[in-house]
Short mmCIF file of C-alpha atoms in Angstrom, two decimals:
data_model
loop_
_atom_site.label_atom_id
_atom_site.label_comp_id
_atom_site.label_asym_id
_atom_site.label_seq_id
_atom_site.Cartn_x
_atom_site.Cartn_y
_atom_site.Cartn_z
CA MET A 1 58.11 -51.16 111.21
CA GLY A 2 54.88 -49.74 109.95
CA ARG A 3 56.42 -49.12 106.57
CA VAL A 4 57.54 -52.72 106.32
CA MET A 5 54.06 -54.03 107.21
CA ALA A 6 52.56 -51.78 104.59
CA ASN A 7 54.52 -53.40 101.77
CA LEU A 8 52.03 -55.53 99.92
CA ASN A 9 54.18 -56.46 96.96
CA PRO A 10 54.32 -60.30 97.06
CA ALA A 11 57.65 -60.36 95.27
CA TYR A 12 59.08 -58.46 98.25
CA TRP A 13 57.88 -61.01 100.74
CA TRP A 14 58.98 -63.89 98.52
CA GLN A 15 62.50 -62.34 98.40
CA ARG A 16 62.51 -61.94 102.16
CA LEU A 17 61.44 -65.55 102.69
CA LEU A 18 64.16 -66.86 100.38
CA ALA A 19 66.70 -64.66 102.15
CA LEU A 20 65.92 -66.21 105.53
CA PRO A 21 68.52 -68.66 106.90
CA ASN A 22 67.52 -72.17 105.71
CA ASP A 23 67.22 -73.57 109.25
CA SER A 24 65.09 -70.84 110.69
CA ARG A 25 61.73 -72.08 111.97
CA THR A 26 59.78 -69.76 109.65
CA LYS A 27 61.53 -70.94 106.55
CA THR A 28 61.31 -74.63 107.50
CA LEU A 29 57.56 -74.29 108.00
CA ALA A 30 57.08 -72.20 104.84
CA VAL A 31 59.10 -74.65 102.67
CA ALA A 32 57.29 -77.64 104.07
CA MET A 33 53.92 -75.95 103.43
CA LEU A 34 54.79 -74.80 99.93
CA VAL A 35 56.20 -78.19 98.85
CA ALA A 36 53.18 -80.07 100.23
CA LEU A 37 50.80 -77.57 98.68
CA SER A 38 52.35 -77.72 95.18
CA ALA A 39 52.59 -81.54 95.39
CA ALA A 40 48.95 -81.75 96.41
CA VAL A 41 47.89 -79.43 93.51
CA LEU A 42 49.91 -81.40 91.00
CA VAL A 43 48.65 -84.86 92.14
CA SER A 44 45.02 -83.71 92.19
CA THR A 45 45.25 -82.04 88.79
CA ALA A 46 46.72 -85.15 87.27
CA SER A 47 44.07 -87.31 88.94
CA VAL A 48 41.13 -85.10 87.81
CA LEU A 49 42.39 -84.71 84.25
CA LEU A 50 43.04 -88.40 83.74
CA ARG A 51 40.00 -89.83 85.49
CA PRO A 52 37.72 -89.76 82.41
CA ILE A 53 40.23 -91.81 80.42
CA GLN A 54 40.73 -94.24 83.28
CA GLU A 55 36.96 -94.66 83.71
CA GLU A 56 36.72 -95.42 80.01
CA ASN A 57 39.37 -98.13 80.34
CA ARG A 58 37.56 -99.69 83.27
CA GLU A 59 34.19 -99.56 81.46
CA ARG A 60 35.72 -101.24 78.43
CA GLU A 61 37.22 -103.88 80.64
CA ARG A 62 33.92 -104.49 82.36
CA GLN A 63 32.17 -104.94 79.05
CA ALA A 64 34.86 -107.32 77.79
CA GLN A 65 34.61 -109.26 81.02
CA ILE A 66 30.88 -109.71 80.78
CA THR A 67 31.28 -110.93 77.26
CA ALA A 68 34.10 -113.30 78.25
CA LEU A 69 32.12 -114.52 81.24
CA VAL A 70 29.05 -115.30 79.21
CA SER A 71 31.02 -116.91 76.36
CA ALA A 72 32.93 -119.06 78.88
CA ALA A 73 29.69 -120.20 80.42
CA ILE A 74 27.55 -120.97 77.39
CA GLY A 75 29.95 -121.00 74.47
CA ASP A 76 28.60 -118.62 71.89
CA VAL A 77 27.69 -115.11 73.00
CA GLY A 78 24.38 -114.00 71.62
CA PRO A 79 23.26 -110.40 71.99
CA LEU A 80 23.22 -109.35 75.62
CA GLN A 81 20.63 -106.83 76.62
CA ALA A 82 21.16 -104.46 79.46
CA ARG A 83 18.20 -103.84 81.73
CA VAL A 84 17.80 -101.65 84.78
CA VAL A 85 16.01 -103.39 87.68
CA ASP A 86 14.19 -101.85 90.63
CA LEU A 87 15.65 -104.04 93.34
CA SER A 88 12.75 -103.68 95.84
CA THR A 89 10.06 -104.81 93.43
CA GLY A 90 12.13 -106.93 91.01
CA ASN A 91 10.55 -105.15 88.00
CA PHE A 92 12.47 -103.79 85.03
CA GLU A 93 12.65 -100.04 84.99
CA PRO A 94 12.45 -98.85 81.34
CA ASP A 95 12.65 -95.16 82.37
CA ILE A 96 16.34 -95.35 83.28
CA ASP A 97 18.84 -95.51 80.52
CA ALA A 98 20.71 -98.82 80.92
CA VAL A 99 23.72 -97.59 78.98
CA THR A 100 24.60 -94.65 81.18
CA PHE A 101 23.33 -96.04 84.52
CA ASP A 102 26.15 -96.23 87.08
CA GLN A 103 25.23 -98.32 90.03
CA ARG A 104 28.27 -97.27 92.09
CA GLU A 105 27.50 -93.58 91.59
CA ALA A 106 23.81 -94.17 92.45
CA ALA A 107 24.87 -96.00 95.64
CA ARG A 108 26.65 -92.80 96.80
CA ASP A 109 23.60 -90.58 96.02
CA GLN A 110 21.30 -90.31 99.03
CA THR A 111 18.22 -89.95 96.90
CA ARG A 112 18.90 -92.91 94.65
CA SER A 113 20.06 -95.33 97.33
CA VAL A 114 18.77 -96.95 100.46
CA ALA A 115 20.48 -97.93 103.72
CA ILE A 116 20.80 -101.67 104.14
CA PRO A 117 19.28 -102.92 107.41
CA THR A 118 22.20 -104.12 109.64
CA GLU A 119 20.71 -107.59 110.03
CA ASN A 120 20.61 -107.97 106.21
CA ASP A 121 24.00 -106.33 105.51
CA PHE A 122 26.01 -109.54 105.07
CA ALA A 123 28.13 -108.01 102.35
CA GLY A 124 29.15 -105.04 104.56
CA LEU A 125 28.11 -102.44 102.06
CA GLY A 126 26.10 -99.99 104.24
CA ARG A 127 24.11 -98.60 101.36
CA ARG A 128 23.01 -99.91 98.01
CA ALA A 129 21.54 -98.24 94.91
CA LYS A 130 17.77 -98.62 94.47
CA HIS A 131 18.40 -99.92 90.99
CA ALA A 132 20.90 -102.28 89.35
CA ARG A 133 21.92 -102.86 85.79
CA ILE A 134 21.73 -106.52 84.76
CA PHE A 135 22.21 -108.28 81.42
CA ILE A 136 19.95 -110.87 79.90
CA GLN A 137 20.11 -113.19 76.96
CA GLU A 138 16.89 -114.27 75.48
CA VAL A 139 16.27 -117.33 73.29
CA GLY A 140 12.88 -116.88 71.70
CA SER A 141 11.00 -115.04 74.37
CA LYS A 142 12.53 -117.00 77.23
CA ILE A 143 15.40 -115.69 79.30
CA ASP A 144 18.26 -118.17 78.85
CA LEU A 145 20.90 -116.42 80.83
CA ILE A 146 20.97 -113.56 83.32
CA VAL A 147 24.11 -111.70 84.46
CA LEU A 148 23.95 -109.95 87.85
CA PRO A 149 26.51 -107.48 89.24
CA VAL A 150 27.64 -108.42 92.72
CA HIS A 151 29.99 -106.74 95.22
CA GLY A 152 30.84 -107.01 98.83
CA LEU A 153 33.62 -106.79 101.37
CA GLY A 154 36.30 -109.50 101.24
CA TYR A 155 39.18 -109.82 103.75
CA GLN A 156 40.66 -106.41 103.00
CA SER A 157 38.98 -104.94 99.94
CA LEU A 158 35.81 -104.56 97.99
CA LEU A 159 35.24 -107.45 95.67
CA SER A 160 33.29 -106.65 92.49
CA GLY A 161 32.23 -109.20 89.96
CA TYR A 162 29.41 -110.70 87.89
CA LEU A 163 27.34 -113.71 88.61
CA ALA A 164 25.69 -115.47 85.58
CA LEU A 165 22.63 -117.65 86.18
CA ARG A 166 21.00 -120.10 83.83
CA GLY A 167 17.32 -119.95 82.71
CA ASP A 168 16.10 -121.83 85.81
CA PHE A 169 17.45 -118.93 87.93
CA ASN A 170 18.90 -121.40 90.41
CA THR A 171 21.97 -122.76 88.57
CA VAL A 172 25.18 -120.78 88.41
CA ALA A 173 26.64 -120.46 84.93
CA ALA A 174 29.75 -118.53 86.07
CA LEU A 175 31.17 -116.15 88.64
CA SER A 176 33.89 -113.70 87.71
CA PHE A 177 35.59 -110.86 89.55
CA TYR A 178 36.83 -107.73 87.81
CA ASP A 179 38.05 -105.77 90.78
CA GLN A 180 39.56 -106.78 94.14
CA GLY A 181 42.51 -105.94 96.35
CA GLU A 182 42.93 -109.16 98.28
CA THR A 183 46.31 -110.53 99.37
CA PRO A 184 48.29 -111.41 96.26
CA GLY A 185 48.70 -115.13 95.78
CA LEU A 186 46.07 -116.01 98.43
CA GLY A 187 42.73 -114.09 98.35
CA SER A 188 43.50 -112.61 94.97
CA ARG A 189 43.30 -116.14 93.52
CA ILE A 190 39.50 -115.63 93.29
CA THR A 191 40.28 -114.01 89.96
CA GLU A 192 41.87 -117.16 88.57
CA ALA A 193 39.97 -119.04 85.90
CA ASN A 194 40.88 -122.34 87.60
CA TRP A 195 38.96 -121.42 90.73
CA GLN A 196 36.16 -119.67 88.95
CA THR A 197 35.27 -122.75 86.91
CA ASN A 198 34.29 -124.40 90.22
CA TRP A 199 31.23 -122.26 90.25
CA ARG A 200 29.70 -123.75 87.10
CA ASP A 201 26.48 -125.72 87.75
CA ARG A 202 26.39 -124.98 91.49
CA LYS A 203 22.86 -124.51 92.83
CA ILE A 204 21.89 -121.33 94.68
CA ALA A 205 18.90 -122.30 96.90
CA ASP A 206 17.37 -125.55 98.16
CA GLU A 207 13.67 -126.51 97.73
CA SER A 208 12.60 -124.35 100.66
CA GLY A 209 14.08 -121.33 98.92
CA ALA A 210 16.83 -120.74 101.47
CA ILE A 211 20.08 -119.47 99.95
CA ARG A 212 22.63 -122.22 100.46
CA ILE A 213 25.42 -121.43 98.07
CA THR A 214 28.71 -120.95 99.90
CA VAL A 215 32.47 -121.21 99.68
CA ALA A 216 33.49 -124.34 101.70
CA ARG A 217 36.37 -124.45 104.17
CA GLY A 218 38.52 -126.85 102.25
CA LYS A 219 36.90 -129.31 99.85
CA ALA A 220 33.43 -128.77 98.54
CA GLU A 221 30.63 -131.23 99.35
CA GLY A 222 27.19 -131.22 97.69
CA PRO A 223 25.69 -129.02 95.02
CA PHE A 224 25.77 -125.82 97.02
CA GLU A 225 29.50 -125.66 97.87
CA VAL A 226 32.62 -124.46 96.11
CA ASP A 227 36.20 -125.37 97.12
CA GLY A 228 37.79 -122.91 99.47
CA ILE A 229 41.19 -121.40 98.76
CA SER A 230 43.64 -122.39 101.46
CA GLY A 231 45.09 -119.37 103.20
CA ALA A 232 42.11 -117.25 102.08
CA THR A 233 39.34 -118.28 104.48
CA ARG A 234 38.21 -114.70 105.06
CA THR A 235 38.08 -113.89 101.35
CA GLY A 236 35.94 -117.08 100.85
CA GLN A 237 33.66 -115.97 103.63
CA GLY A 238 33.39 -112.55 101.95
CA VAL A 239 32.37 -114.17 98.64
CA SER A 240 29.79 -116.34 100.44
CA ASN A 241 28.34 -113.37 102.33
CA MET A 242 28.26 -111.26 99.17
CA LEU A 243 26.19 -113.92 97.32
CA ARG A 244 23.95 -114.40 100.35
CA TYR A 245 23.15 -110.70 100.33
CA TRP A 246 22.71 -110.24 96.56
CA LEU A 247 20.63 -113.39 96.06
CA GLY A 248 18.60 -112.70 99.17
CA LYS A 249 15.39 -110.71 99.59
CA HIS A 250 17.18 -107.37 99.95
CA GLY A 251 19.23 -107.98 96.80
CA PHE A 252 18.06 -109.63 93.56
CA GLY A 253 15.60 -111.97 95.44
CA PRO A 254 12.44 -110.20 94.22
CA LEU A 255 13.71 -110.18 90.62
CA LEU A 256 14.64 -113.87 90.69
CA ASP A 257 11.32 -114.78 92.35
CA ARG A 258 9.41 -112.91 89.65
CA LEU A 259 11.49 -114.53 86.80
CA ARG A 260 11.06 -118.01 88.30
CA LYS A 261 7.28 -117.55 88.46
CA GLU A 262 7.14 -116.21 84.92
CA SER A 263 9.24 -119.01 83.49
CA SER A 264 7.26 -121.83 85.12
CA MET B 1 77.69 -80.76 72.45
CA LEU B 2 77.02 -80.93 76.18
CA GLY B 3 80.65 -80.42 77.02
CA PRO B 4 81.95 -81.60 80.38
CA ASP B 5 78.42 -82.32 81.57
CA ARG B 6 78.22 -85.34 79.30
CA LYS B 7 79.94 -87.62 81.72
CA PHE B 8 76.95 -87.25 84.03
CA LEU B 9 74.82 -88.83 81.32
CA THR B 10 77.24 -91.51 80.12
CA ASP B 11 78.93 -92.53 83.36
CA PRO B 12 75.97 -94.30 84.96
CA LEU B 13 75.32 -96.35 81.78
CA ILE B 14 78.03 -98.91 82.50
CA ASP B 15 80.98 -97.56 84.43
CA ASN B 16 78.84 -96.37 87.32
CA ASN B 17 75.66 -98.29 86.67
CA PRO B 18 73.21 -97.92 89.59
CA VAL B 19 72.14 -101.59 89.36
CA THR B 20 75.31 -103.48 88.58
CA LEU B 21 77.84 -101.31 90.42
CA GLN B 22 75.82 -99.77 93.27
CA ILE B 23 73.41 -102.81 93.49
CA LEU B 24 70.41 -100.52 93.88
CA GLY B 25 66.89 -101.00 92.58
CA ILE B 26 67.27 -104.78 92.58
CA CYS B 27 63.71 -105.51 93.85
CA SER B 28 61.93 -104.09 90.87
CA ALA B 29 64.62 -105.38 88.46
CA LEU B 30 63.77 -108.93 89.60
CA ALA B 31 60.01 -108.43 89.71
CA VAL B 32 59.10 -106.78 86.39
CA THR B 33 61.56 -108.38 83.97
CA THR B 34 59.59 -111.51 83.05
CA SER B 35 58.53 -109.74 79.89
CA LEU B 36 60.29 -107.10 77.83
CA LEU B 37 57.20 -104.88 77.54
CA MET B 38 56.90 -104.63 81.34
CA ALA B 39 60.60 -103.92 81.62
CA LEU B 40 60.30 -101.13 79.03
CA ILE B 41 57.25 -99.53 80.69
CA MET B 42 58.84 -99.72 84.18
CA SER B 43 62.07 -98.24 82.77
CA ALA B 44 60.19 -95.34 81.19
CA ALA B 45 58.28 -94.69 84.45
CA LEU B 46 61.38 -94.73 86.60
CA THR B 47 63.46 -92.67 84.24
CA SER B 48 60.81 -89.94 83.96
CA VAL B 49 60.37 -89.85 87.75
CA LEU B 50 64.17 -89.74 88.27
CA VAL B 51 64.77 -86.95 85.69
CA ILE B 52 61.95 -84.74 86.98
CA SER B 53 62.70 -85.31 90.66
CA ASN B 54 66.39 -84.63 90.13
CA GLY B 55 65.58 -81.46 88.23
CA THR B 56 63.02 -80.14 90.75
CA ILE B 57 65.17 -80.94 93.74
CA SER B 58 68.17 -79.28 92.14
CA ILE B 59 66.19 -76.10 91.49
CA ILE B 60 65.10 -75.69 95.14
CA ARG B 61 68.26 -77.15 96.65
CA HIS B 62 69.51 -73.84 98.14
CA HIS B 63 66.26 -73.32 100.04
CA VAL B 64 65.67 -76.80 101.52
CA PRO B 65 66.11 -76.70 105.33
CA SER B 66 68.38 -79.60 106.25
CA ALA B 67 66.09 -80.66 109.09
CA ILE B 68 63.30 -81.63 106.62
CA ARG B 69 65.57 -82.35 103.65
CA LEU B 70 64.58 -86.04 103.20
CA ILE B 71 60.90 -85.34 103.77
CA VAL B 72 60.82 -82.69 101.04
CA GLN B 73 62.66 -85.06 98.67
CA ILE B 74 60.25 -87.90 99.37
CA ILE B 75 57.19 -85.74 98.99
CA ILE B 76 58.41 -84.66 95.54
CA ILE B 77 59.30 -88.17 94.50
CA ALA B 78 56.04 -89.69 95.82
CA SER B 79 53.95 -87.11 94.00
CA LEU B 80 55.76 -87.81 90.78
CA VAL B 81 55.28 -91.54 91.31
CA ILE B 82 51.54 -91.05 91.83
CA ILE B 83 51.29 -89.04 88.66
CA ALA B 84 53.28 -91.65 86.71
CA ASP B 85 50.94 -94.34 88.01
CA GLU B 86 47.85 -92.31 87.01
CA VAL B 87 49.26 -91.76 83.57
CA LEU B 88 49.92 -95.44 83.14
CA LYS B 89 46.40 -96.24 84.28
CA ALA B 90 45.07 -93.91 81.63
CA TYR B 91 47.27 -94.72 78.70
CA ALA B 92 48.69 -98.20 79.39
CA PHE B 93 45.90 -99.82 81.31
CA GLU B 94 46.73 -103.44 80.70
CA ALA B 95 50.36 -102.96 81.51
CA SER B 96 49.59 -100.94 84.67
CA LYS B 97 47.50 -103.86 85.93
CA ARG B 98 50.31 -106.26 85.42
CA LEU B 99 52.91 -103.96 86.97
CA SER B 100 50.49 -103.50 89.93
CA VAL B 101 52.35 -102.35 93.00
CA PHE B 102 55.76 -102.03 91.42
CA VAL B 103 55.07 -98.62 89.86
CA GLY B 104 54.03 -97.35 93.30
CA LEU B 105 57.12 -98.81 94.80
CA ILE B 106 59.35 -96.53 92.69
CA VAL B 107 59.00 -94.29 95.78
CA THR B 108 61.12 -96.73 97.66
CA ASN B 109 63.52 -97.43 94.86
CA CYS B 110 66.87 -96.45 96.34
CA ILE B 111 68.16 -95.12 93.03
CA VAL B 112 65.72 -92.18 93.04
CA LEU B 113 66.42 -91.06 96.57
CA ALA B 114 70.12 -91.71 96.27
CA ARG B 115 70.38 -89.46 93.22
CA ALA B 116 68.32 -86.76 94.88
CA GLU B 117 70.31 -86.78 98.09
CA SER B 118 73.83 -87.34 96.68
CA PHE B 119 73.61 -85.44 93.41
CA ALA B 120 70.68 -83.12 92.91
CA MET B 121 71.06 -81.49 96.36
CA ARG B 122 74.63 -80.49 95.46
CA ASN B 123 74.55 -79.71 91.75
CA PRO B 124 72.91 -77.21 89.36
CA PRO B 125 69.77 -78.26 87.42
CA LEU B 126 71.35 -79.14 84.06
CA PRO B 127 73.89 -81.63 85.38
CA SER B 128 71.19 -82.95 87.71
CA LEU B 129 68.82 -83.59 84.83
CA MET B 130 71.68 -85.31 82.99
CA ASP B 131 72.55 -87.38 86.00
CA GLY B 132 68.84 -88.36 86.37
CA LEU B 133 68.60 -89.34 82.73
CA GLY B 134 71.92 -91.23 82.81
CA ASN B 135 70.97 -93.20 85.91
CA GLY B 136 67.45 -93.84 84.59
CA LEU B 137 68.98 -95.17 81.30
CA GLY B 138 71.56 -97.21 83.25
CA TYR B 139 68.69 -98.90 85.17
CA SER B 140 66.69 -99.25 81.97
CA LEU B 141 69.65 -100.94 80.23
CA VAL B 142 69.80 -103.63 82.88
CA LEU B 143 66.03 -104.17 82.89
CA ILE B 144 65.86 -104.38 79.13
CA LEU B 145 68.66 -106.88 79.03
CA LEU B 146 67.09 -109.02 81.74
CA GLY B 147 63.60 -108.66 80.18
CA THR B 148 64.90 -109.68 76.76
CA VAL B 149 66.70 -112.78 77.91
CA ARG B 150 63.98 -113.86 80.37
CA GLU B 151 61.08 -113.41 77.92
CA LEU B 152 62.98 -115.02 75.06
CA LEU B 153 64.12 -118.06 77.06
CA GLY B 154 61.12 -118.25 79.30
CA ALA B 155 58.37 -118.00 76.77
CA GLY B 156 60.02 -117.93 73.33
CA THR B 157 58.59 -114.52 72.60
CA LEU B 158 59.77 -110.91 72.45
CA LEU B 159 57.26 -108.19 73.09
CA GLU B 160 54.68 -110.99 72.92
CA ILE B 161 55.64 -111.75 69.35
CA THR B 162 56.68 -115.38 68.86
CA VAL B 163 60.38 -115.62 68.03
CA LEU B 164 61.07 -119.29 69.01
CA THR B 165 58.09 -121.59 68.49
CA THR B 166 57.62 -123.63 71.62
CA THR B 167 57.09 -127.38 71.62
CA LYS B 168 53.58 -126.75 72.88
CA ASN B 169 52.80 -124.99 69.66
CA GLY B 170 54.49 -127.52 67.45
CA GLY B 171 57.98 -125.97 67.35
CA TRP B 172 61.28 -127.24 68.74
CA PHE B 173 61.88 -124.77 71.61
CA GLU B 174 61.38 -126.04 75.13
CA PRO B 175 60.81 -122.85 77.30
CA LEU B 176 62.83 -122.59 80.51
CA ASP B 177 60.32 -122.15 83.30
CA LEU B 178 63.11 -121.02 85.60
CA MET B 179 63.43 -117.82 83.55
CA LEU B 180 59.97 -116.75 84.58
CA LYS B 181 60.83 -117.11 88.26
CA PRO B 182 62.41 -114.27 90.22
CA ALA B 183 65.53 -116.37 91.10
CA SER B 184 66.63 -116.46 87.48
CA ALA B 185 66.94 -112.65 87.47
CA PHE B 186 69.30 -112.95 90.47
CA PHE B 187 71.54 -115.44 88.63
CA MET B 188 71.58 -113.33 85.51
CA LEU B 189 72.31 -110.15 87.44
CA GLY B 190 75.15 -112.04 89.18
CA PHE B 191 76.63 -113.07 85.84
CA LEU B 192 76.21 -109.57 84.51
CA VAL B 193 78.09 -108.05 87.48
CA TRP B 194 80.79 -110.71 87.07
CA ILE B 195 81.19 -109.92 83.34
CA ILE B 196 81.33 -106.19 83.85
CA ARG B 197 83.87 -106.46 86.67
CA THR B 198 86.03 -108.82 84.57
CA VAL B 199 86.11 -106.33 81.75
CA ARG B 200 86.47 -103.35 84.10
CA PRO B 201 88.56 -104.63 86.99
CA HIS B 202 88.63 -101.26 88.77
CA GLN B 203 84.99 -101.88 89.71
CA VAL B 204 85.94 -104.82 91.91
CA VAL B 205 85.35 -103.88 95.54
CA VAL B 206 88.54 -104.31 97.61
CA PRO B 207 87.65 -106.25 100.78
CA GLU B 208 87.93 -103.92 103.75
CA PHE B 209 89.58 -106.63 105.81
CA SER B 210 90.41 -110.26 105.52
CA ALA B 211 90.52 -113.07 108.12
CA ALA B 212 94.29 -112.81 108.38
CA THR B 213 94.45 -109.12 109.09
CA MET B 214 91.68 -109.55 111.62
CA GLU B 215 93.79 -112.04 113.46
CA ALA B 216 96.76 -109.73 113.35
CA LYS B 217 94.72 -106.83 114.67
CA GLY B 218 93.13 -109.12 117.29
CA ASP B 219 96.01 -109.07 119.74
#
């Protein structure tokens, strides 16, 4: 017995394991463990190795989408400039490189993000990055178009998209989603161009400054509403809440206030 | 060259085709064949998963406890499917978005588990690899056929290159919208099975019983 225990050659133990009857409890457990372990290692390796290429694809798509969004809204796409904004003050932050800034990564970093107060967390995000990367198009020295990244919880997934506003900072030029996992054929229709064109020329806030823009239940009425998608009420609510958060005082509110003041 | 093993590769192409004879893998065959490119990518993904899973399962077949046999097979298949999905997301990003859930659903494709359970568990690695390749190609053959006909008649294109100019673009060809709907794949698959069974009558399934014999047995 002692001599058996003393054998430290792994090949010996491997042989013994293989020699066990297939239906013994030890072998069943060992096979289950080994198969699960090798499967896990393989899947993780593939995922880690391929992630940089996948990220590159997504980034390329995001860029293409911003360009498409802007060109759909105003025709010709002039040069878009990326800017990093400090969300709490609304000021541009020239110290952060706008090309490499990753808002999603920053939102996960405790030091670069803040918790969203529950009463303000309409979009269900929990935390948000202190900064955001936006895009502006200038005509002369005036900002003609501003593209804001927005995201929030829909019915069953995180919706991510871009909202483009015209130079009055109260008129929507376009809204477009690049990532969502809503019910195919229902909520996922928020990515359809047909529905997205409804957003053009909608107004964000009324004279008192209250954020009014919303997805209606059914047909839209008035300048602040967009047609709802039947069968996707919860997704519509998610979109409304997302805009309410990002356009509000905890989101891009300070930036938009500053730009409105500067342009008038 | 491959000697007697060759039949494992060639049999599933037509004579024992997993789709038209065994009527397996229908769901994805209907869903992804609106365009030839999607059909090709789906075929490549399924064939690679099938070959590797058959090979792996065959190598470990003597040491798989029968109590957890199916779980082990599914873990292997599911891991391969995840890897295939990741590879597509990296190297065929646009296509992977259009194929969406159907790559992931290869896990539930009956062809893969059927070949693992009925062939790879009982045969040495080389024939298992051949069997996986043969069945993968058999499935691919049907998908490519459906994809070609549906894209050509449904949109007038092949691999997104215009073959028949549609009336919309000033040509003569009126595209058949039906071809882009899942039902058309059902009809075409039905015709395909009919044609194959007419040419190879031994594939016709003999009814296990008929109304008359039921009656006779009834009393």
